[in-house]
């Protein structure tokens, strides 16, 4: 039985590797490291199907060093210790450290990650971790501090088209068929920048076509994927389409639609943490100051899911989704921080006004640090007008209230304190 197309097309050298030019292109950091023959431990962070596992295998082949693989889904602490012991016994004098590749390292428990620390620190193994989740949340700090972090990106359109052409012309099975790519839009859209997903779609379409010439069109791809019971792939384009519909339903104040799209994700096997995170983001981005309790409830739902798991976890998630969808909406804080970030990028590091600086030393006091600062609590109503922004942007406004009932109270308070500055 033939291996899947994605496996048959897996690159064996850096020259065959598609994408991630910022890491493996000529002169890029990982290519230089690999070509030098010496690598340090690192973690590859990026979405599925962008070449994390492939890159680790290419490195092992190039360095001709023992290569061990563990999956965080199926391996325990004992497996980690066994591999480390084998690596210690298989290392020869002056040879590069054996490579330990851990796929989905974000799924390793704290104790599993702790068991790696000594071996990584002593150089018993060179760790290459792969993760689709933010390592700063999922990897313990001591281990993260011992590894470089490299971010991989979703493949771009040109990368995907190159991959399609290579598969059609070089794959031993596909090259036997007469295949013509008349349209590629649907394939690229459903792949979502995921090389493995793209090749799986191509293989599905070709295998479902009768003998003779295969003319691939967008309509054909859409029909084939709709007929495929695995059309929802939590790592693919459908995943992003459905989460987009979910968030937009909340933003559009439609609790029924929000529950429907949540049900689609649950039935598709979506990670509950992913749903919970998006609820927290939506509470801050879309409900915001119109109902600050929304963020508290979304965060509580996240905590509840982590404590009780599936299937009961669907209930607090549904509660949060309905509450967020039914809440009044405001994105004033979201727009405000983006406006402030844009101004910071435009104006650079403007000096902090002297009266706002701390003055812990006598020299600083002599230089005027903190001189003239007015302590708000010394004044009536715990407020006094003074300049808080740097001189170069002292008259800028970043937050603009949107006048929902809850936010209107904040606006009226600012209007009372600052007067004309907050008139809109």
Short mmCIF file of C-alpha atoms in Angstrom, two decimals:
data_model
loop_
_atom_site.label_atom_id
_atom_site.label_comp_id
_atom_site.label_asym_id
_atom_site.label_seq_id
_atom_site.Cartn_x
_atom_site.Cartn_y
_atom_site.Cartn_z
CA UNK A 1 0.00 0.00 0.00
CA UNK A 2 1.38 3.38 -1.00
CA UNK A 3 2.16 5.98 1.64
CA UNK A 4 -0.04 9.11 1.59
CA UNK A 5 0.97 11.79 -0.91
CA UNK A 6 2.02 14.17 1.88
CA UNK A 7 4.48 11.59 3.15
CA UNK A 8 5.78 10.71 -0.32
CA UNK A 9 6.44 14.41 -0.98
CA UNK A 10 8.20 15.09 2.29
CA UNK A 11 11.46 16.95 1.47
CA UNK A 12 14.75 15.28 2.35
CA UNK A 13 17.06 18.30 1.98
CA UNK A 14 16.92 22.03 2.65
CA UNK A 15 17.07 22.70 -1.09
CA UNK A 16 13.79 20.79 -1.51
CA UNK A 17 12.17 22.47 1.49
CA UNK A 18 9.41 24.92 0.56
CA UNK A 19 8.65 28.06 2.58
CA UNK A 20 10.15 29.53 5.78
CA UNK A 21 12.80 31.45 3.84
CA UNK A 22 13.27 33.73 6.86
CA UNK A 23 14.70 30.70 8.67
CA UNK A 24 16.23 28.42 6.03
CA UNK A 25 16.84 30.70 3.03
CA UNK A 26 20.36 31.60 1.97
CA UNK A 27 22.13 33.21 4.92
CA UNK A 28 19.17 32.72 7.29
CA UNK A 29 19.76 31.76 10.91
CA UNK A 30 18.75 28.09 10.84
CA UNK A 31 20.48 27.37 7.54
CA UNK A 32 23.74 28.85 8.88
CA UNK A 33 23.43 26.76 12.03
CA UNK A 34 22.71 23.57 10.09
CA UNK A 35 25.52 24.14 7.61
CA UNK A 36 27.97 24.74 10.46
CA UNK A 37 27.19 21.23 11.71
CA UNK A 38 26.40 22.39 15.23
CA UNK A 39 22.92 23.27 16.45
CA UNK A 40 21.57 24.34 19.82
CA UNK A 41 18.25 23.32 21.31
CA UNK A 42 15.28 25.15 19.86
CA UNK A 43 11.51 25.12 19.57
CA UNK A 44 9.62 25.50 16.31
CA UNK A 45 6.31 27.30 16.76
CA UNK A 46 3.84 27.51 13.91
CA UNK A 47 0.49 26.30 12.54
CA UNK A 48 0.02 22.71 11.33
CA UNK A 49 1.46 21.60 8.01
CA UNK A 50 4.19 24.21 7.61
CA UNK A 51 7.18 21.88 7.91
CA UNK A 52 8.16 21.61 11.58
CA UNK A 53 8.63 17.84 11.63
CA UNK A 54 10.20 17.84 8.17
CA UNK A 55 12.74 20.47 9.21
CA UNK A 56 13.76 18.41 12.24
CA UNK A 57 14.25 15.32 10.07
CA UNK A 58 16.31 17.26 7.52
CA UNK A 59 18.54 18.52 10.32
CA UNK A 60 19.08 15.03 11.69
CA UNK A 61 19.93 13.69 8.22
CA UNK A 62 22.31 16.57 7.50
CA UNK A 63 24.14 16.23 10.80
CA UNK A 64 24.26 12.40 10.64
CA UNK A 65 23.57 12.16 14.35
CA UNK A 66 21.24 9.80 16.24
CA UNK A 67 17.67 11.07 16.03
CA UNK A 68 15.01 10.18 18.57
CA UNK A 69 11.35 11.07 18.29
CA UNK A 70 8.73 11.30 21.01
CA UNK A 71 5.09 12.28 20.68
CA UNK A 72 3.73 14.22 23.63
CA UNK A 73 0.38 12.55 23.05
CA UNK A 74 1.59 8.99 23.69
CA UNK A 75 4.81 9.36 25.74
CA UNK A 76 5.19 9.56 29.51
CA UNK A 77 8.02 10.56 31.86
CA UNK A 78 9.45 7.02 31.68
CA UNK A 79 9.65 7.25 27.86
CA UNK A 80 11.52 10.55 28.13
CA UNK A 81 14.02 9.10 30.61
CA UNK A 82 14.53 5.97 28.50
CA UNK A 83 15.32 8.04 25.40
CA UNK A 84 17.71 10.26 27.34
CA UNK A 85 19.53 7.20 28.69
CA UNK A 86 19.82 5.73 25.18
CA UNK A 87 21.11 9.06 23.88
CA UNK A 88 23.70 9.17 26.65
CA UNK A 89 24.93 5.68 25.81
CA UNK A 90 24.99 6.26 22.04
CA UNK A 91 27.05 9.43 22.06
CA UNK A 92 30.64 9.14 20.91
CA UNK A 93 33.56 11.45 21.63
CA UNK A 94 33.41 14.72 19.66
CA UNK A 95 30.17 13.69 17.98
CA UNK A 96 27.29 16.15 18.00
CA UNK A 97 24.68 15.48 20.68
CA UNK A 98 21.86 13.17 19.64
CA UNK A 99 18.72 15.02 18.64
CA UNK A 100 15.51 14.49 20.55
CA UNK A 101 12.51 15.68 18.55
CA UNK A 102 9.29 16.12 20.52
CA UNK A 103 6.19 16.72 18.46
CA UNK A 104 3.37 18.67 20.13
CA UNK A 105 5.63 19.56 23.04
CA UNK A 106 2.88 21.84 24.38
CA UNK A 107 1.01 18.67 25.40
CA UNK A 108 3.83 17.56 27.71
CA UNK A 109 2.96 17.92 31.40
CA UNK A 110 5.16 19.96 33.73
CA UNK A 111 6.75 16.78 35.12
CA UNK A 112 7.53 15.54 31.62
CA UNK A 113 9.11 18.87 30.72
CA UNK A 114 11.04 18.91 34.01
CA UNK A 115 12.51 15.51 33.12
CA UNK A 116 14.10 17.07 30.02
CA UNK A 117 15.85 19.95 31.77
CA UNK A 118 19.01 18.22 32.96
CA UNK A 119 19.69 16.47 29.65
CA UNK A 120 19.21 19.67 27.67
CA UNK A 121 21.33 21.72 30.04
CA UNK A 122 24.21 19.21 30.03
CA UNK A 123 24.06 18.71 26.27
CA UNK A 124 23.13 15.03 26.57
CA UNK A 125 20.55 15.71 23.89
CA UNK A 126 19.81 18.59 21.57
CA UNK A 127 16.11 19.26 21.91
CA UNK A 128 13.96 20.21 18.96
CA UNK A 129 10.38 20.82 20.00
CA UNK A 130 7.45 21.46 17.71
CA UNK A 131 4.28 23.20 18.84
CA UNK A 132 1.18 24.82 17.39
CA UNK A 133 0.54 26.65 20.68
CA UNK A 134 2.24 29.72 22.11
CA UNK A 135 5.29 28.29 23.95
CA UNK A 136 5.22 31.08 26.53
CA UNK A 137 1.91 29.65 27.76
CA UNK A 138 2.59 25.94 27.31
CA UNK A 139 6.33 25.37 27.91
CA UNK A 140 7.81 25.79 31.37
CA UNK A 141 10.06 28.81 31.76
CA UNK A 142 13.30 26.92 32.66
CA UNK A 143 13.02 24.79 29.53
CA UNK A 144 12.03 27.72 27.33
CA UNK A 145 15.04 29.72 28.56
CA UNK A 146 17.36 26.94 27.38
CA UNK A 147 15.95 26.91 23.85
CA UNK A 148 15.89 29.34 20.97
CA UNK A 149 12.41 29.98 19.60
CA UNK A 150 11.80 30.07 15.85
CA UNK A 151 8.41 31.02 14.45
CA UNK A 152 7.20 29.30 11.28
CA UNK A 153 4.58 30.94 9.09
CA UNK A 154 1.69 29.58 7.07
CA UNK A 155 2.82 28.89 3.52
CA UNK A 156 2.18 31.68 1.04
CA UNK A 157 0.33 31.31 -2.25
CA UNK A 158 3.52 30.98 -4.32
CA UNK A 159 4.82 28.30 -1.94
CA UNK A 160 1.62 26.29 -2.25
CA UNK A 161 1.57 26.57 -6.04
CA UNK A 162 5.18 25.40 -6.17
CA UNK A 163 4.24 22.44 -3.99
CA UNK A 164 1.31 21.54 -6.26
CA UNK A 165 3.50 21.68 -9.37
CA UNK A 166 6.16 19.55 -7.72
CA UNK A 167 3.60 16.94 -6.63
CA UNK A 168 2.07 16.67 -10.11
CA UNK A 169 5.42 16.36 -11.87
CA UNK A 170 7.58 14.44 -9.40
CA UNK A 171 5.31 12.14 -7.40
CA UNK A 172 5.58 8.60 -8.68
CA UNK A 173 1.82 7.98 -8.54
CA UNK A 174 0.43 11.33 -9.69
CA UNK A 175 2.86 11.55 -12.59
CA UNK A 176 1.17 8.45 -14.07
CA UNK A 177 -2.10 10.35 -14.41
CA UNK A 178 -3.02 13.15 -16.82
CA UNK A 179 -3.86 15.98 -14.41
CA UNK A 180 -4.55 19.58 -15.36
CA UNK A 181 -4.95 22.37 -12.82
CA UNK A 182 -7.54 24.63 -14.41
CA UNK A 183 -8.31 26.46 -11.15
CA UNK A 184 -6.49 26.46 -7.81
CA UNK A 185 -8.46 29.00 -5.74
CA UNK A 186 -10.52 26.47 -3.77
CA UNK A 187 -7.56 24.22 -3.07
CA UNK A 188 -5.51 27.11 -1.75
CA UNK A 189 -8.42 28.42 0.31
CA UNK A 190 -9.22 25.10 1.94
CA UNK A 191 -5.57 24.36 2.62
CA UNK A 192 -5.21 27.47 4.76
CA UNK A 193 -1.45 27.66 4.20
CA UNK A 194 -1.05 24.03 5.32
CA UNK A 195 1.10 21.94 2.95
CA UNK A 196 -0.15 18.62 4.31
CA UNK A 197 -3.77 19.71 3.96
CA UNK A 198 -3.15 20.88 0.39
CA UNK A 199 -1.60 17.56 -0.63
CA UNK A 200 -4.39 15.63 1.09
CA UNK A 201 -6.97 17.62 -0.89
CA UNK A 202 -5.11 17.02 -4.15
CA UNK A 203 -4.91 13.29 -3.43
CA UNK A 204 -8.60 13.12 -2.49
CA UNK A 205 -9.70 14.90 -5.68
CA UNK A 206 -7.52 12.76 -7.95
CA UNK A 207 -8.47 9.45 -6.32
CA UNK A 208 -12.16 10.31 -6.57
CA UNK A 209 -11.86 11.04 -10.29
CA UNK A 210 -12.39 8.42 -13.02
CA UNK A 211 -9.56 7.19 -15.19
CA UNK A 212 -8.46 9.51 -17.97
CA UNK A 213 -7.66 13.20 -17.80
CA UNK A 214 -8.39 14.92 -14.50
CA UNK A 215 -9.27 18.60 -14.87
CA UNK A 216 -9.25 20.20 -11.43
CA UNK A 217 -11.64 23.14 -10.97
CA UNK A 218 -12.81 25.03 -7.89
CA UNK A 219 -16.28 23.49 -8.21
CA UNK A 220 -14.82 19.98 -8.30
CA UNK A 221 -12.76 20.63 -5.17
CA UNK A 222 -15.73 22.08 -3.30
CA UNK A 223 -17.96 19.14 -4.28
CA UNK A 224 -15.36 16.56 -3.24
CA UNK A 225 -14.78 18.20 0.14
CA UNK A 226 -18.49 18.51 0.87
CA UNK A 227 -18.89 14.79 0.20
CA UNK A 228 -15.97 14.00 2.48
CA UNK A 229 -17.17 13.26 6.03
CA UNK A 230 -13.86 14.59 7.35
CA UNK A 231 -14.34 18.00 5.74
CA UNK A 232 -14.08 19.69 9.13
CA UNK A 233 -10.40 19.56 9.99
CA UNK A 234 -9.55 21.35 13.21
CA UNK A 235 -6.11 22.08 11.77
CA UNK A 236 -7.30 23.27 8.35
CA UNK A 237 -9.25 26.00 6.55
CA UNK A 238 -12.68 24.85 7.73
CA UNK A 239 -11.41 25.34 11.27
CA UNK A 240 -10.73 29.00 10.57
CA UNK A 241 -13.97 29.52 8.67
CA UNK A 242 -16.07 28.16 11.53
CA UNK A 243 -14.28 30.03 14.30
CA UNK A 244 -14.68 33.17 12.19
CA UNK A 245 -18.43 32.53 11.90
CA UNK A 246 -18.58 31.88 15.65
CA UNK A 247 -16.87 35.15 16.59
CA UNK A 248 -18.87 37.17 14.06
CA UNK A 249 -22.10 35.71 15.43
CA UNK A 250 -21.15 36.87 18.92
CA UNK A 251 -20.13 40.28 17.58
CA UNK A 252 -23.43 40.46 15.70
CA UNK A 253 -25.45 39.67 18.86
CA UNK A 254 -26.92 36.37 17.62
CA UNK A 255 -26.81 33.79 20.47
CA UNK A 256 -28.47 31.08 18.35
CA UNK A 257 -25.83 31.31 15.62
CA UNK A 258 -23.07 31.40 18.24
CA UNK A 259 -24.37 28.16 19.78
CA UNK A 260 -24.70 26.53 16.35
CA UNK A 261 -21.09 27.28 15.35
CA UNK A 262 -19.89 26.20 18.77
CA UNK A 263 -21.73 22.90 18.30
CA UNK A 264 -20.02 22.47 14.92
CA UNK A 265 -16.63 22.92 16.57
CA UNK A 266 -17.46 20.53 19.42
CA UNK A 267 -18.69 17.85 17.02
CA UNK A 268 -15.57 18.36 14.89
CA UNK A 269 -13.30 17.60 17.84
CA UNK A 270 -12.05 21.14 18.39
CA UNK A 271 -9.77 21.70 21.39
CA UNK A 272 -11.96 23.24 24.14
CA UNK A 273 -9.07 25.49 25.14
CA UNK A 274 -9.15 27.03 21.68
CA UNK A 275 -12.87 27.83 21.98
CA UNK A 276 -12.39 29.20 25.50
CA UNK A 277 -9.50 31.44 24.43
CA UNK A 278 -11.56 32.91 21.61
CA UNK A 279 -14.37 33.69 24.03
CA UNK A 280 -11.95 35.58 26.28
CA UNK A 281 -10.61 37.51 23.27
CA UNK A 282 -14.13 38.31 22.06
CA UNK A 283 -15.16 39.53 25.52
CA UNK A 284 -12.31 42.04 25.53
CA UNK A 285 -12.39 42.99 21.85
CA UNK A 286 -16.10 43.11 21.03
CA UNK A 287 -17.97 43.61 24.32
CA UNK A 288 -15.29 45.54 26.14
CA UNK A 289 -16.37 48.48 28.25
CA UNK A 290 -20.02 48.10 27.23
CA UNK A 291 -20.17 45.22 29.74
CA UNK A 292 -16.91 44.63 31.64
CA UNK A 293 -18.46 41.59 33.36
CA UNK A 294 -18.27 39.75 30.04
CA UNK A 295 -14.50 39.35 30.38
CA UNK A 296 -14.91 38.02 33.92
CA UNK A 297 -17.49 35.46 32.79
CA UNK A 298 -15.44 34.38 29.77
CA UNK A 299 -12.38 33.91 31.95
CA UNK A 300 -14.43 31.96 34.49
CA UNK A 301 -15.71 29.71 31.69
CA UNK A 302 -12.10 29.09 30.60
CA UNK A 303 -11.15 28.08 34.16
CA UNK A 304 -14.22 25.86 34.49
CA UNK A 305 -13.44 23.97 31.27
CA UNK A 306 -9.87 23.36 32.44
CA UNK A 307 -11.20 21.93 35.72
CA UNK A 308 -14.08 19.75 34.51
CA UNK A 309 -13.13 18.86 30.92
CA UNK A 310 -15.49 17.32 28.37
CA UNK A 311 -18.36 16.75 27.96
CA UNK A 312 -19.59 18.95 30.83
CA UNK A 313 -17.24 21.74 29.73
CA UNK A 314 -19.63 22.53 26.88
CA UNK A 315 -22.07 24.04 29.42
CA UNK A 316 -19.92 26.92 30.80
CA UNK A 317 -18.68 27.57 27.26
CA UNK A 318 -22.27 27.81 26.02
CA UNK A 319 -23.19 30.05 28.96
CA UNK A 320 -20.35 32.42 28.11
CA UNK A 321 -21.16 32.39 24.38
CA UNK A 322 -24.81 33.29 24.97
CA UNK A 323 -23.91 35.99 27.51
CA UNK A 324 -21.36 37.56 25.18
CA UNK A 325 -23.68 37.46 22.18
CA UNK A 326 -26.53 39.02 24.18
CA UNK A 327 -24.34 41.73 25.71
CA UNK A 328 -24.08 45.30 24.38
CA UNK A 329 -20.98 45.79 22.25
CA UNK A 330 -18.06 48.21 22.27
CA UNK A 331 -14.60 47.99 20.74
CA UNK A 332 -13.42 51.36 22.03
CA UNK A 333 -10.61 49.86 24.16
CA UNK A 334 -9.47 47.70 21.24
CA UNK A 335 -9.41 50.69 18.89
CA UNK A 336 -7.75 52.80 21.57
CA UNK A 337 -4.76 50.53 22.12
CA UNK A 338 -4.29 50.11 18.36
CA UNK A 339 -4.32 53.89 17.93
CA UNK A 340 -1.79 54.28 20.74
CA UNK A 341 0.47 51.58 19.24
CA UNK A 342 0.34 53.29 15.85
CA UNK A 343 1.32 56.60 17.44
CA UNK A 344 4.20 54.99 19.34
CA UNK A 345 5.53 53.43 16.12
CA UNK A 346 5.23 56.80 14.40
CA UNK A 347 6.80 58.94 17.11
CA UNK A 348 9.29 56.55 18.72
CA UNK A 349 10.52 56.74 22.31
CA UNK A 350 9.36 60.16 23.42
CA UNK A 351 10.85 61.22 26.78
CA UNK A 352 8.76 60.83 29.92
CA UNK A 353 7.88 64.30 31.30
CA UNK A 354 10.16 65.14 34.25
CA UNK A 355 7.32 65.53 36.72
CA UNK A 356 6.17 61.93 36.04
CA UNK A 357 9.59 60.38 36.66
CA UNK A 358 10.62 58.73 39.92
CA UNK A 359 13.36 60.42 41.94
CA UNK A 360 14.89 57.75 44.22
CA UNK A 361 18.31 59.51 44.37
CA UNK A 362 19.40 63.02 45.29
CA UNK A 363 20.93 63.52 41.83
CA UNK A 364 17.62 62.77 40.18
CA UNK A 365 15.89 65.28 42.43
CA UNK A 366 18.50 67.91 41.49
CA UNK A 367 17.81 67.15 37.82
CA UNK A 368 14.14 67.93 38.34
CA UNK A 369 12.79 64.37 38.37
CA UNK A 370 9.30 64.31 39.96
CA UNK A 371 9.43 68.08 40.45
CA UNK A 372 5.96 69.58 40.15
CA UNK A 373 4.08 66.27 40.21
CA UNK A 374 0.61 66.64 41.72
CA UNK A 375 -0.53 63.69 43.84
CA UNK A 376 -4.16 63.18 42.80
CA UNK A 377 -5.33 62.04 46.24
CA UNK A 378 -4.30 65.39 47.76
CA UNK A 379 -7.03 67.15 45.76
CA UNK A 380 -10.81 67.28 45.93
CA UNK A 381 -12.41 64.31 44.24
CA UNK A 382 -8.96 62.61 44.04
CA UNK A 383 -8.25 64.39 40.76
CA UNK A 384 -6.25 67.31 39.48
CA UNK A 385 -5.54 68.24 35.87
CA UNK A 386 -1.93 67.87 34.79
CA UNK A 387 -0.03 66.59 31.76
CA UNK A 388 0.42 62.81 31.58
CA UNK A 389 1.45 62.39 27.92
CA UNK A 390 4.86 63.30 26.45
CA UNK A 391 5.17 66.78 24.99
CA UNK A 392 5.13 65.50 21.42
CA UNK A 393 1.70 63.92 21.79
CA UNK A 394 0.25 65.87 24.68
CA UNK A 395 -2.98 66.71 22.84
CA UNK A 396 -3.62 63.27 21.35
CA UNK A 397 -6.77 61.25 22.03
CA UNK A 398 -6.72 57.47 21.80
CA UNK A 399 -9.83 56.31 23.62
CA UNK A 400 -13.14 57.45 22.18
CA UNK A 401 -16.21 56.31 24.11
CA UNK A 402 -18.98 54.61 22.16
CA UNK A 403 -21.82 55.62 24.52
CA UNK A 404 -23.34 52.29 25.45
CA UNK A 405 -25.12 52.63 28.83
CA UNK A 406 -22.15 51.26 30.79
CA UNK A 407 -19.52 53.15 28.80
CA UNK A 408 -21.52 56.37 28.90
CA UNK A 409 -20.90 56.55 32.66
CA UNK A 410 -17.15 56.39 32.04
CA UNK A 411 -17.41 59.05 29.36
CA UNK A 412 -19.41 61.40 31.55
CA UNK A 413 -16.80 60.97 34.30
CA UNK A 414 -14.01 61.91 31.86
CA UNK A 415 -16.04 64.85 30.57
CA UNK A 416 -16.56 66.09 34.11
CA UNK A 417 -12.86 65.79 34.95
CA UNK A 418 -11.22 66.92 31.72
CA UNK A 419 -13.87 69.12 30.12
CA UNK A 420 -13.27 70.11 26.49
CA UNK A 421 -10.56 67.51 25.98
CA UNK A 422 -13.24 64.79 25.97
CA UNK A 423 -15.96 66.62 24.08
CA UNK A 424 -16.87 64.73 20.89
#
